[in-house]
Amino acid sequence: MPDTKFILDSEKCIACGLCVADCFPGYITMGENGPVYPGSCMMCGHCAAVCPVNAITLPELDPETVMDYDEESFKVDPEKLLNSIRHRRSIRNYRSEKVSPEHLSLILEAGRCAPTASNTQKTRFIVVQEGLSEFKELLWSEMPAIIEGMKASDSPAASGLSRFLDHKNSGFRDDLFFNAPAYVLVITDNVWDAGLAASDMEMVAYACGAGMLHSGYLKRVVSSSPKLTGWLGINEGESIACCLLLGYPAVSYPRTAGRKMPKVTMK
Ligand SMILES: Cc1cc2nc3c(=O)[nH]c(=O)nc-3n(C[C@H](O)[C@H](O)[C@H](O)COP(=O)(O)O)c2cc1C
């Protein structure tokens, strides 16, 4: 039976062995007539990506994510990239306009392309934009009970959240959503996968002129309420790894924010 996970175009294949060398679990071997694929695969796509004659197709992977490299479209100036990383800020003040579908799609694509441990790619993303007012109303109505629950379990978040509730009730500020027009939840039980996806999304948001804010508080609040997770369609057993506010900044930073002295050991 032909293997449908790995299609080799033997007309194109030049048996160079690059796919064998780049298959890090060592699944692909070189046979008499070119590479042989035994069936096991973590679907990392390296074999197809490294092939100089584009002879390999992995039909389970989205073909739109397989793009030919050209320096003009892909190469990034390292100093400029580093400066973008330096200048990115956590945004706590947003303009009211919604995040455009084009920008949203670029940001989510960055999350999808981030590396995942063992290439599971199990991370999923929930974007709340159209339903944000309804969700916020539900969340704030749940807050007194959520805070009581946290106090009962001696959670250190309880005092901060009580202050946030006071701020909200007095009309001073919404410290959970600030005035963001959208927020993104990263759903996975692997916090490293989530952190990497979140970081890449933040940088693409920055490049779009948008900004994000990791909210550990929002994550705690939403995770602790079955009503909120139910509203979001988060299934039993799924974990919220990150919550990020998203929108266009209403604040600009004429300089970067300082950092502490480096802590690096070279041996
Ligand atoms: C995992 C994580 C959780 C965070 N949670 C919150 C939060 O709940 N509320 C908040 O205002 N900022 C939160 N932040 C933002 C940090 O305070 C911020 O990254 C830090 O002050 C540095 O500022 P910068 O991101 O602008 O460089 C969080 C950041 C991270 C990485």
PDB file of C-alpha atoms and ligand atoms in Angstrom:
ATOM      1  CA  MET A   1       0.000   0.000   0.000  1.00  0.00           C
ATOM      2  CA  PRO A   2       1.483   3.415  -0.894  1.00  0.00           C
ATOM      3  CA  ASP A   3       2.355   5.597   2.057  1.00  0.00           C
ATOM      4  CA  THR A   4       0.134   8.661   1.931  1.00  0.00           C
ATOM      5  CA  LYS A   5       2.125  10.584   4.560  1.00  0.00           C
ATOM      6  CA  PHE A   6       5.203  10.918   2.383  1.00  0.00           C
ATOM      7  CA  ILE A   7       5.050  11.202  -1.381  1.00  0.00           C
ATOM      8  CA  LEU A   8       8.333  11.015  -3.256  1.00  0.00           C
ATOM      9  CA  ASP A   9       8.450  12.125  -6.866  1.00  0.00           C
ATOM     10  CA  SER A  10      11.071   9.673  -8.089  1.00  0.00           C
ATOM     11  CA  GLU A  11      11.340  11.499 -11.427  1.00  0.00           C
ATOM     12  CA  LYS A  12      12.627  14.554  -9.567  1.00  0.00           C
ATOM     13  CA  CYS A  13      14.610  12.811  -6.787  1.00  0.00           C
ATOM     14  CA  ILE A  14      18.400  12.942  -7.303  1.00  0.00           C
ATOM     15  CA  ALA A  15      19.137  10.676  -4.292  1.00  0.00           C
ATOM     16  CA  CYS A  16      21.350  13.370  -2.738  1.00  0.00           C
ATOM     17  CA  GLY A  17      20.626  12.098   0.786  1.00  0.00           C
ATOM     18  CA  LEU A  18      19.875  15.536   2.272  1.00  0.00           C
ATOM     19  CA  CYS A  19      16.417  14.368   3.458  1.00  0.00           C
ATOM     20  CA  VAL A  20      18.023  11.350   5.158  1.00  0.00           C
ATOM     21  CA  ALA A  21      20.600  13.563   6.878  1.00  0.00           C
ATOM     22  CA  ASP A  22      17.988  16.091   8.047  1.00  0.00           C
ATOM     23  CA  CYS A  23      15.504  13.503   9.357  1.00  0.00           C
ATOM     24  CA  PHE A  24      16.595  13.833  12.960  1.00  0.00           C
ATOM     25  CA  PRO A  25      14.781  10.748  14.350  1.00  0.00           C
ATOM     26  CA  GLY A  26      16.437   8.800  11.530  1.00  0.00           C
ATOM     27  CA  TYR A  27      13.206   7.452  10.031  1.00  0.00           C
ATOM     28  CA  ILE A  28      14.199   8.030   6.405  1.00  0.00           C
ATOM     29  CA  THR A  29      16.934   5.789   5.025  1.00  0.00           C
ATOM     30  CA  MET A  30      18.551   5.685   1.623  1.00  0.00           C
ATOM     31  CA  GLY A  31      17.463   2.706  -0.464  1.00  0.00           C
ATOM     32  CA  GLU A  32      18.620   1.585  -3.863  1.00  0.00           C
ATOM     33  CA  ASN A  33      16.111   3.789  -5.652  1.00  0.00           C
ATOM     34  CA  GLY A  34      16.239   6.824  -3.372  1.00  0.00           C
ATOM     35  CA  PRO A  35      14.963   7.632   0.115  1.00  0.00           C
ATOM     36  CA  VAL A  36      12.766   5.096   1.879  1.00  0.00           C
ATOM     37  CA  TYR A  37      10.238   6.218   4.413  1.00  0.00           C
ATOM     38  CA  PRO A  38       9.221   3.522   6.931  1.00  0.00           C
ATOM     39  CA  GLY A  39       5.921   4.992   8.193  1.00  0.00           C
ATOM     40  CA  SER A  40       6.822   6.645  11.479  1.00  0.00           C
ATOM     41  CA  CYS A  41       7.003  10.406  11.243  1.00  0.00           C
ATOM     42  CA  MET A  42       6.750  13.470  13.471  1.00  0.00           C
ATOM     43  CA  MET A  43       5.730  15.528  10.443  1.00  0.00           C
ATOM     44  CA  CYS A  44       8.407  18.171  10.996  1.00  0.00           C
ATOM     45  CA  GLY A  45       8.544  18.766   7.238  1.00  0.00           C
ATOM     46  CA  HIS A  46      12.344  19.066   7.175  1.00  0.00           C
ATOM     47  CA  CYS A  47      12.739  16.402   4.453  1.00  0.00           C
ATOM     48  CA  ALA A  48      10.524  18.361   2.066  1.00  0.00           C
ATOM     49  CA  ALA A  49      11.985  21.714   3.122  1.00  0.00           C
ATOM     50  CA  VAL A  50      15.607  20.654   2.572  1.00  0.00           C
ATOM     51  CA  CYS A  51      15.060  18.861  -0.768  1.00  0.00           C
ATOM     52  CA  PRO A  52      16.916  20.819  -3.481  1.00  0.00           C
ATOM     53  CA  VAL A  53      14.551  19.581  -6.237  1.00  0.00           C
ATOM     54  CA  ASN A  54      11.226  19.743  -4.337  1.00  0.00           C
ATOM     55  CA  ALA A  55      10.663  15.996  -4.765  1.00  0.00           C
ATOM     56  CA  ILE A  56       8.906  15.372  -1.436  1.00  0.00           C
ATOM     57  CA  THR A  57       5.327  16.168  -0.470  1.00  0.00           C
ATOM     58  CA  LEU A  58       3.747  15.586   2.929  1.00  0.00           C
ATOM     59  CA  PRO A  59       0.030  15.700   2.116  1.00  0.00           C
ATOM     60  CA  GLU A  60      -1.036  15.968   5.775  1.00  0.00           C
ATOM     61  CA  LEU A  61       0.613  19.386   6.018  1.00  0.00           C
ATOM     62  CA  ASP A  62      -1.093  22.549   4.784  1.00  0.00           C
ATOM     63  CA  PRO A  63       0.459  23.200   1.327  1.00  0.00           C
ATOM     64  CA  GLU A  64       0.101  26.951   1.850  1.00  0.00           C
ATOM     65  CA  THR A  65       2.731  26.748   4.590  1.00  0.00           C
ATOM     66  CA  VAL A  66       5.312  25.342   2.173  1.00  0.00           C
ATOM     67  CA  MET A  67       6.909  28.371   0.556  1.00  0.00           C
ATOM     68  CA  ASP A  68       9.990  28.691  -1.624  1.00  0.00           C
ATOM     69  CA  TYR A  69      12.736  30.663   0.124  1.00  0.00           C
ATOM     70  CA  ASP A  70      14.081  33.775  -1.491  1.00  0.00           C
ATOM     71  CA  GLU A  71      16.387  36.187   0.255  1.00  0.00           C
ATOM     72  CA  GLU A  72      14.375  39.254  -0.701  1.00  0.00           C
ATOM     73  CA  SER A  73      11.193  38.003   1.037  1.00  0.00           C
ATOM     74  CA  PHE A  74      12.688  36.158   3.988  1.00  0.00           C
ATOM     75  CA  LYS A  75      15.983  37.657   5.127  1.00  0.00           C
ATOM     76  CA  VAL A  76      15.776  39.985   8.107  1.00  0.00           C
ATOM     77  CA  ASP A  77      18.416  42.468   9.171  1.00  0.00           C
ATOM     78  CA  PRO A  78      19.621  41.225  12.598  1.00  0.00           C
ATOM     79  CA  GLU A  79      20.160  44.706  14.070  1.00  0.00           C
ATOM     80  CA  LYS A  80      16.682  45.796  12.990  1.00  0.00           C
ATOM     81  CA  LEU A  81      15.108  42.615  14.313  1.00  0.00           C
ATOM     82  CA  LEU A  82      16.883  43.103  17.634  1.00  0.00           C
ATOM     83  CA  ASN A  83      15.776  46.736  17.731  1.00  0.00           C
ATOM     84  CA  SER A  84      12.165  45.619  17.184  1.00  0.00           C
ATOM     85  CA  ILE A  85      12.553  43.189  20.093  1.00  0.00           C
ATOM     86  CA  ARG A  86      13.970  46.044  22.160  1.00  0.00           C
ATOM     87  CA  HIS A  87      11.220  48.483  21.249  1.00  0.00           C
ATOM     88  CA  ARG A  88       8.238  46.105  21.622  1.00  0.00           C
ATOM     89  CA  ARG A  89       6.278  47.011  24.735  1.00  0.00           C
ATOM     90  CA  SER A  90       3.470  45.471  26.733  1.00  0.00           C
ATOM     91  CA  ILE A  91       0.538  47.664  25.763  1.00  0.00           C
ATOM     92  CA  ARG A  92      -1.951  48.776  28.405  1.00  0.00           C
ATOM     93  CA  ASN A  93      -3.646  51.564  26.441  1.00  0.00           C
ATOM     94  CA  TYR A  94      -5.286  50.859  23.086  1.00  0.00           C
ATOM     95  CA  ARG A  95      -7.048  52.775  20.339  1.00  0.00           C
ATOM     96  CA  SER A  96     -10.694  51.780  19.937  1.00  0.00           C
ATOM     97  CA  GLU A  97     -10.447  50.428  16.368  1.00  0.00           C
ATOM     98  CA  LYS A  98     -10.713  46.699  15.859  1.00  0.00           C
ATOM     99  CA  VAL A  99      -7.767  44.613  14.737  1.00  0.00           C
ATOM    100  CA  SER A 100      -7.995  44.230  10.965  1.00  0.00           C
ATOM    101  CA  PRO A 101      -8.596  40.738   9.553  1.00  0.00           C
ATOM    102  CA  GLU A 102      -5.306  41.033   7.623  1.00  0.00           C
ATOM    103  CA  HIS A 103      -3.284  41.786  10.743  1.00  0.00           C
ATOM    104  CA  LEU A 104      -5.145  39.174  12.780  1.00  0.00           C
ATOM    105  CA  SER A 105      -4.366  36.555  10.175  1.00  0.00           C
ATOM    106  CA  LEU A 106      -0.623  37.449  10.134  1.00  0.00           C
ATOM    107  CA  ILE A 107      -0.468  37.362  13.935  1.00  0.00           C
ATOM    108  CA  LEU A 108      -2.215  33.982  14.174  1.00  0.00           C
ATOM    109  CA  GLU A 109      -0.016  32.590  11.418  1.00  0.00           C
ATOM    110  CA  ALA A 110       3.027  33.531  13.519  1.00  0.00           C
ATOM    111  CA  GLY A 111       1.520  31.525  16.379  1.00  0.00           C
ATOM    112  CA  ARG A 112       0.929  28.534  14.120  1.00  0.00           C
ATOM    113  CA  CYS A 113       4.490  28.610  12.740  1.00  0.00           C
ATOM    114  CA  ALA A 114       6.173  28.679  16.159  1.00  0.00           C
ATOM    115  CA  PRO A 115       8.079  25.544  17.155  1.00  0.00           C
ATOM    116  CA  THR A 116       6.416  22.978  19.432  1.00  0.00           C
ATOM    117  CA  ALA A 117       8.003  20.252  21.536  1.00  0.00           C
ATOM    118  CA  SER A 118       8.099  16.998  19.527  1.00  0.00           C
ATOM    119  CA  ASN A 119       6.351  18.965  16.771  1.00  0.00           C
ATOM    120  CA  THR A 120       2.918  18.116  18.193  1.00  0.00           C
ATOM    121  CA  GLN A 121       1.442  21.395  16.856  1.00  0.00           C
ATOM    122  CA  LYS A 122      -1.430  20.853  19.253  1.00  0.00           C
ATOM    123  CA  THR A 123      -1.662  24.520  20.276  1.00  0.00           C
ATOM    124  CA  ARG A 124      -4.931  26.196  19.393  1.00  0.00           C
ATOM    125  CA  PHE A 125      -5.895  29.848  19.539  1.00  0.00           C
ATOM    126  CA  ILE A 126      -9.152  31.544  20.492  1.00  0.00           C
ATOM    127  CA  VAL A 127      -9.659  35.156  19.441  1.00  0.00           C
ATOM    128  CA  VAL A 128     -12.305  37.203  21.220  1.00  0.00           C
ATOM    129  CA  GLN A 129     -13.104  40.398  19.378  1.00  0.00           C
ATOM    130  CA  GLU A 130     -16.738  40.530  18.193  1.00  0.00           C
ATOM    131  CA  GLY A 131     -17.977  38.999  21.454  1.00  0.00           C
ATOM    132  CA  LEU A 132     -15.638  40.917  23.752  1.00  0.00           C
ATOM    133  CA  SER A 133     -18.274  43.215  25.344  1.00  0.00           C
ATOM    134  CA  GLU A 134     -20.488  40.239  26.157  1.00  0.00           C
ATOM    135  CA  PHE A 135     -17.526  38.280  27.528  1.00  0.00           C
ATOM    136  CA  LYS A 136     -16.291  41.185  29.670  1.00  0.00           C
ATOM    137  CA  GLU A 137     -19.757  41.663  31.144  1.00  0.00           C
ATOM    138  CA  LEU A 138     -19.904  37.984  32.059  1.00  0.00           C
ATOM    139  CA  LEU A 139     -16.387  38.047  33.511  1.00  0.00           C
ATOM    140  CA  TRP A 140     -16.971  41.071  35.728  1.00  0.00           C
ATOM    141  CA  SER A 141     -20.273  39.620  36.965  1.00  0.00           C
ATOM    142  CA  GLU A 142     -18.387  36.455  37.940  1.00  0.00           C
ATOM    143  CA  MET A 143     -15.508  38.307  39.627  1.00  0.00           C
ATOM    144  CA  PRO A 144     -16.849  38.471  43.208  1.00  0.00           C
ATOM    145  CA  ALA A 145     -17.327  34.675  43.243  1.00  0.00           C
ATOM    146  CA  ILE A 146     -13.944  34.100  41.568  1.00  0.00           C
ATOM    147  CA  ILE A 147     -12.208  36.276  44.177  1.00  0.00           C
ATOM    148  CA  GLU A 148     -13.980  34.453  47.013  1.00  0.00           C
ATOM    149  CA  GLY A 149     -12.814  31.128  45.557  1.00  0.00           C
ATOM    150  CA  MET A 150      -9.235  32.419  45.348  1.00  0.00           C
ATOM    151  CA  LYS A 151      -9.331  33.730  48.915  1.00  0.00           C
ATOM    152  CA  ALA A 152     -10.569  30.337  50.095  1.00  0.00           C
ATOM    153  CA  SER A 153      -7.602  28.651  48.416  1.00  0.00           C
ATOM    154  CA  ASP A 154      -5.143  31.307  49.684  1.00  0.00           C
ATOM    155  CA  SER A 155      -4.305  32.325  46.130  1.00  0.00           C
ATOM    156  CA  PRO A 156      -1.907  35.298  46.049  1.00  0.00           C
ATOM    157  CA  ALA A 157      -3.901  36.662  43.086  1.00  0.00           C
ATOM    158  CA  ALA A 158      -6.936  37.383  45.310  1.00  0.00           C
ATOM    159  CA  SER A 159      -5.736  40.740  46.659  1.00  0.00           C
ATOM    160  CA  GLY A 160      -4.716  42.058  43.224  1.00  0.00           C
ATOM    161  CA  LEU A 161      -8.035  41.004  41.739  1.00  0.00           C
ATOM    162  CA  SER A 162      -9.981  42.636  44.614  1.00  0.00           C
ATOM    163  CA  ARG A 163      -8.179  45.873  43.786  1.00  0.00           C
ATOM    164  CA  PHE A 164      -8.996  45.415  40.089  1.00  0.00           C
ATOM    165  CA  LEU A 165     -12.672  44.928  40.966  1.00  0.00           C
ATOM    166  CA  ASP A 166     -12.651  48.142  43.031  1.00  0.00           C
ATOM    167  CA  HIS A 167     -11.024  49.998  40.141  1.00  0.00           C
ATOM    168  CA  LYS A 168     -13.637  48.646  37.738  1.00  0.00           C
ATOM    169  CA  ASN A 169     -16.589  49.427  40.021  1.00  0.00           C
ATOM    170  CA  SER A 170     -15.378  52.969  40.695  1.00  0.00           C
ATOM    171  CA  GLY A 171     -14.953  53.557  36.942  1.00  0.00           C
ATOM    172  CA  PHE A 172     -11.204  54.194  37.426  1.00  0.00           C
ATOM    173  CA  ARG A 173      -9.824  51.484  35.117  1.00  0.00           C
ATOM    174  CA  ASP A 174     -10.303  47.955  33.828  1.00  0.00           C
ATOM    175  CA  ASP A 175      -6.978  46.380  34.843  1.00  0.00           C
ATOM    176  CA  LEU A 176      -7.805  43.072  33.178  1.00  0.00           C
ATOM    177  CA  PHE A 177      -8.719  44.169  29.668  1.00  0.00           C
ATOM    178  CA  PHE A 178      -7.590  47.785  29.842  1.00  0.00           C
ATOM    179  CA  ASN A 179      -9.325  49.093  26.694  1.00  0.00           C
ATOM    180  CA  ALA A 180      -8.097  46.420  24.295  1.00  0.00           C
ATOM    181  CA  PRO A 181     -10.464  45.657  21.408  1.00  0.00           C
ATOM    182  CA  ALA A 182      -9.466  41.978  21.327  1.00  0.00           C
ATOM    183  CA  TYR A 183      -7.731  39.225  23.181  1.00  0.00           C
ATOM    184  CA  VAL A 184      -6.150  35.946  22.226  1.00  0.00           C
ATOM    185  CA  LEU A 185      -6.047  32.779  24.302  1.00  0.00           C
ATOM    186  CA  VAL A 186      -3.355  30.197  23.648  1.00  0.00           C
ATOM    187  CA  ILE A 187      -4.698  26.743  24.490  1.00  0.00           C
ATOM    188  CA  THR A 188      -2.198  23.965  25.188  1.00  0.00           C
ATOM    189  CA  ASP A 189      -0.878  22.022  28.160  1.00  0.00           C
ATOM    190  CA  ASN A 190       2.694  22.886  27.142  1.00  0.00           C
ATOM    191  CA  VAL A 191       3.601  26.325  28.483  1.00  0.00           C
ATOM    192  CA  TRP A 192       6.839  26.435  26.462  1.00  0.00           C
ATOM    193  CA  ASP A 193       4.946  25.927  23.211  1.00  0.00           C
ATOM    194  CA  ALA A 194       2.527  28.650  24.296  1.00  0.00           C
ATOM    195  CA  GLY A 195       5.255  31.092  25.307  1.00  0.00           C
ATOM    196  CA  LEU A 196       7.058  30.705  21.996  1.00  0.00           C
ATOM    197  CA  ALA A 197       3.837  31.135  20.011  1.00  0.00           C
ATOM    198  CA  ALA A 198       2.893  34.166  22.107  1.00  0.00           C
ATOM    199  CA  SER A 199       6.296  35.733  21.644  1.00  0.00           C
ATOM    200  CA  ASP A 200       6.242  35.288  17.870  1.00  0.00           C
ATOM    201  CA  MET A 201       2.685  36.649  17.720  1.00  0.00           C
ATOM    202  CA  GLU A 202       3.750  39.687  19.742  1.00  0.00           C
ATOM    203  CA  MET A 203       6.586  40.462  17.340  1.00  0.00           C
ATOM    204  CA  VAL A 204       4.365  40.153  14.258  1.00  0.00           C
ATOM    205  CA  ALA A 205       1.758  42.322  16.021  1.00  0.00           C
ATOM    206  CA  TYR A 206       4.520  44.873  16.620  1.00  0.00           C
ATOM    207  CA  ALA A 207       5.452  44.752  12.922  1.00  0.00           C
ATOM    208  CA  CYS A 208       1.773  45.410  12.078  1.00  0.00           C
ATOM    209  CA  GLY A 209       1.768  48.519  14.280  1.00  0.00           C
ATOM    210  CA  ALA A 210      -0.321  46.633  16.848  1.00  0.00           C
ATOM    211  CA  GLY A 211       0.598  45.581  20.363  1.00  0.00           C
ATOM    212  CA  MET A 212      -0.170  42.908  22.926  1.00  0.00           C
ATOM    213  CA  LEU A 213      -0.068  42.321  26.661  1.00  0.00           C
ATOM    214  CA  HIS A 214       0.467  38.984  28.367  1.00  0.00           C
ATOM    215  CA  SER A 215      -2.036  38.870  31.162  1.00  0.00           C
ATOM    216  CA  GLY A 216      -1.256  36.334  33.856  1.00  0.00           C
ATOM    217  CA  TYR A 217      -4.195  37.707  35.852  1.00  0.00           C
ATOM    218  CA  LEU A 218      -6.647  37.211  33.003  1.00  0.00           C
ATOM    219  CA  LYS A 219      -5.383  33.667  32.529  1.00  0.00           C
ATOM    220  CA  ARG A 220      -5.970  32.877  36.200  1.00  0.00           C
ATOM    221  CA  VAL A 221      -9.428  34.431  36.218  1.00  0.00           C
ATOM    222  CA  VAL A 222     -10.642  32.730  33.058  1.00  0.00           C
ATOM    223  CA  SER A 223      -9.116  29.359  34.001  1.00  0.00           C
ATOM    224  CA  SER A 224     -10.879  29.393  37.352  1.00  0.00           C
ATOM    225  CA  SER A 225     -14.412  29.873  36.025  1.00  0.00           C
ATOM    226  CA  PRO A 226     -16.319  27.082  34.227  1.00  0.00           C
ATOM    227  CA  LYS A 227     -18.832  29.717  33.055  1.00  0.00           C
ATOM    228  CA  LEU A 228     -16.069  31.667  31.305  1.00  0.00           C
ATOM    229  CA  THR A 229     -14.316  28.628  29.841  1.00  0.00           C
ATOM    230  CA  GLY A 230     -17.735  27.339  28.742  1.00  0.00           C
ATOM    231  CA  TRP A 231     -18.491  30.645  26.985  1.00  0.00           C
ATOM    232  CA  LEU A 232     -15.125  30.408  25.196  1.00  0.00           C
ATOM    233  CA  GLY A 233     -15.717  26.798  24.125  1.00  0.00           C
ATOM    234  CA  ILE A 234     -12.723  25.467  26.045  1.00  0.00           C
ATOM    235  CA  ASN A 235     -13.192  21.742  26.530  1.00  0.00           C
ATOM    236  CA  GLU A 236     -12.721  19.746  29.702  1.00  0.00           C
ATOM    237  CA  GLY A 237      -9.049  18.759  29.976  1.00  0.00           C
ATOM    238  CA  GLU A 238      -7.832  21.685  27.858  1.00  0.00           C
ATOM    239  CA  SER A 239      -5.552  24.274  29.490  1.00  0.00           C
ATOM    240  CA  ILE A 240      -5.271  27.989  28.933  1.00  0.00           C
ATOM    241  CA  ALA A 241      -1.536  28.612  28.709  1.00  0.00           C
ATOM    242  CA  CYS A 242      -1.536  32.333  27.842  1.00  0.00           C
ATOM    243  CA  CYS A 243      -4.004  35.190  27.551  1.00  0.00           C
ATOM    244  CA  LEU A 244      -2.871  38.162  25.474  1.00  0.00           C
ATOM    245  CA  LEU A 245      -4.650  41.448  24.940  1.00  0.00           C
ATOM    246  CA  LEU A 246      -4.397  42.740  21.382  1.00  0.00           C
ATOM    247  CA  GLY A 247      -5.024  46.043  19.635  1.00  0.00           C
ATOM    248  CA  TYR A 248      -3.416  49.171  18.234  1.00  0.00           C
ATOM    249  CA  PRO A 249      -1.498  51.154  20.858  1.00  0.00           C
ATOM    250  CA  ALA A 250      -2.799  54.558  21.927  1.00  0.00           C
ATOM    251  CA  VAL A 251       0.609  55.182  23.454  1.00  0.00           C
ATOM    252  CA  SER A 252       3.936  55.558  21.658  1.00  0.00           C
ATOM    253  CA  TYR A 253       7.424  55.036  23.049  1.00  0.00           C
ATOM    254  CA  PRO A 254      10.067  57.447  21.781  1.00  0.00           C
ATOM    255  CA  ARG A 255      12.742  55.212  23.301  1.00  0.00           C
ATOM    256  CA  THR A 256      13.236  51.635  24.450  1.00  0.00           C
ATOM    257  CA  ALA A 257      12.709  50.572  28.063  1.00  0.00           C
ATOM    258  CA  GLY A 258      15.884  49.789  29.984  1.00  0.00           C
ATOM    259  CA  ARG A 259      16.783  46.333  31.131  1.00  0.00           C
ATOM    260  CA  LYS A 260      18.772  45.077  34.095  1.00  0.00           C
ATOM    261  CA  MET A 261      22.445  44.280  33.595  1.00  0.00           C
ATOM    262  CA  PRO A 262      22.995  41.077  31.599  1.00  0.00           C
ATOM    263  CA  LYS A 263      23.295  37.797  33.433  1.00  0.00           C
ATOM    264  CA  VAL A 264      25.267  35.655  31.019  1.00  0.00           C
ATOM    265  CA  THR A 265      27.900  33.044  31.725  1.00  0.00           C
ATOM    266  CA  MET A 266      30.379  32.172  28.998  1.00  0.00           C
ATOM    267  CA  LYS A 267      32.586  29.130  29.434  1.00  0.00           C
TER     268      LYS A 267
HETATM  269  C1  LIG B   1       3.858  35.585  31.660  1.00  0.00           C
HETATM  270  C2  LIG B   1       3.562  37.053  31.801  1.00  0.00           C
HETATM  271  C3  LIG B   1       2.442  37.465  32.509  1.00  0.00           C
HETATM  272  C4  LIG B   1       2.148  38.816  32.621  1.00  0.00           C
HETATM  273  N1  LIG B   1       1.006  39.211  33.273  1.00  0.00           N
HETATM  274  C5  LIG B   1       0.668  40.522  33.316  1.00  0.00           C
HETATM  275  C6  LIG B   1      -0.577  40.935  33.918  1.00  0.00           C
HETATM  276  O1  LIG B   1      -1.366  40.127  34.420  1.00  0.00           O
HETATM  277  N2  LIG B   1      -0.871  42.253  33.893  1.00  0.00           N
HETATM  278  C7  LIG B   1      -0.026  43.194  33.349  1.00  0.00           C
HETATM  279  O2  LIG B   1      -0.363  44.376  33.356  1.00  0.00           O
HETATM  280  N3  LIG B   1       1.161  42.826  32.777  1.00  0.00           N
HETATM  281  C8  LIG B   1       1.510  41.523  32.732  1.00  0.00           C
HETATM  282  N4  LIG B   1       2.695  41.131  32.129  1.00  0.00           N
HETATM  283  C9  LIG B   1       3.543  42.131  31.485  1.00  0.00           C
HETATM  284  C10 LIG B   1       4.855  42.387  32.249  1.00  0.00           C
HETATM  285  O3  LIG B   1       4.576  43.136  33.390  1.00  0.00           O
HETATM  286  C11 LIG B   1       5.807  43.119  31.278  1.00  0.00           C
HETATM  287  O4  LIG B   1       6.214  42.221  30.275  1.00  0.00           O
HETATM  288  C12 LIG B   1       7.044  43.668  31.969  1.00  0.00           C
HETATM  289  O5  LIG B   1       6.695  44.676  32.876  1.00  0.00           O
HETATM  290  C13 LIG B   1       8.050  44.249  30.981  1.00  0.00           C
HETATM  291  O6  LIG B   1       7.444  45.237  30.171  1.00  0.00           O
HETATM  292  P1  LIG B   1       7.538  45.146  28.581  1.00  0.00           P
HETATM  293  O7  LIG B   1       6.816  43.877  28.177  1.00  0.00           O
HETATM  294  O8  LIG B   1       6.869  46.368  28.052  1.00  0.00           O
HETATM  295  O9  LIG B   1       8.979  45.066  28.211  1.00  0.00           O
HETATM  296  C14 LIG B   1       3.004  39.776  32.032  1.00  0.00           C
HETATM  297  C15 LIG B   1       4.125  39.348  31.305  1.00  0.00           C
HETATM  298  C16 LIG B   1       4.406  38.009  31.193  1.00  0.00           C
HETATM  299  C17 LIG B   1       5.609  37.572  30.391  1.00  0.00           C
END
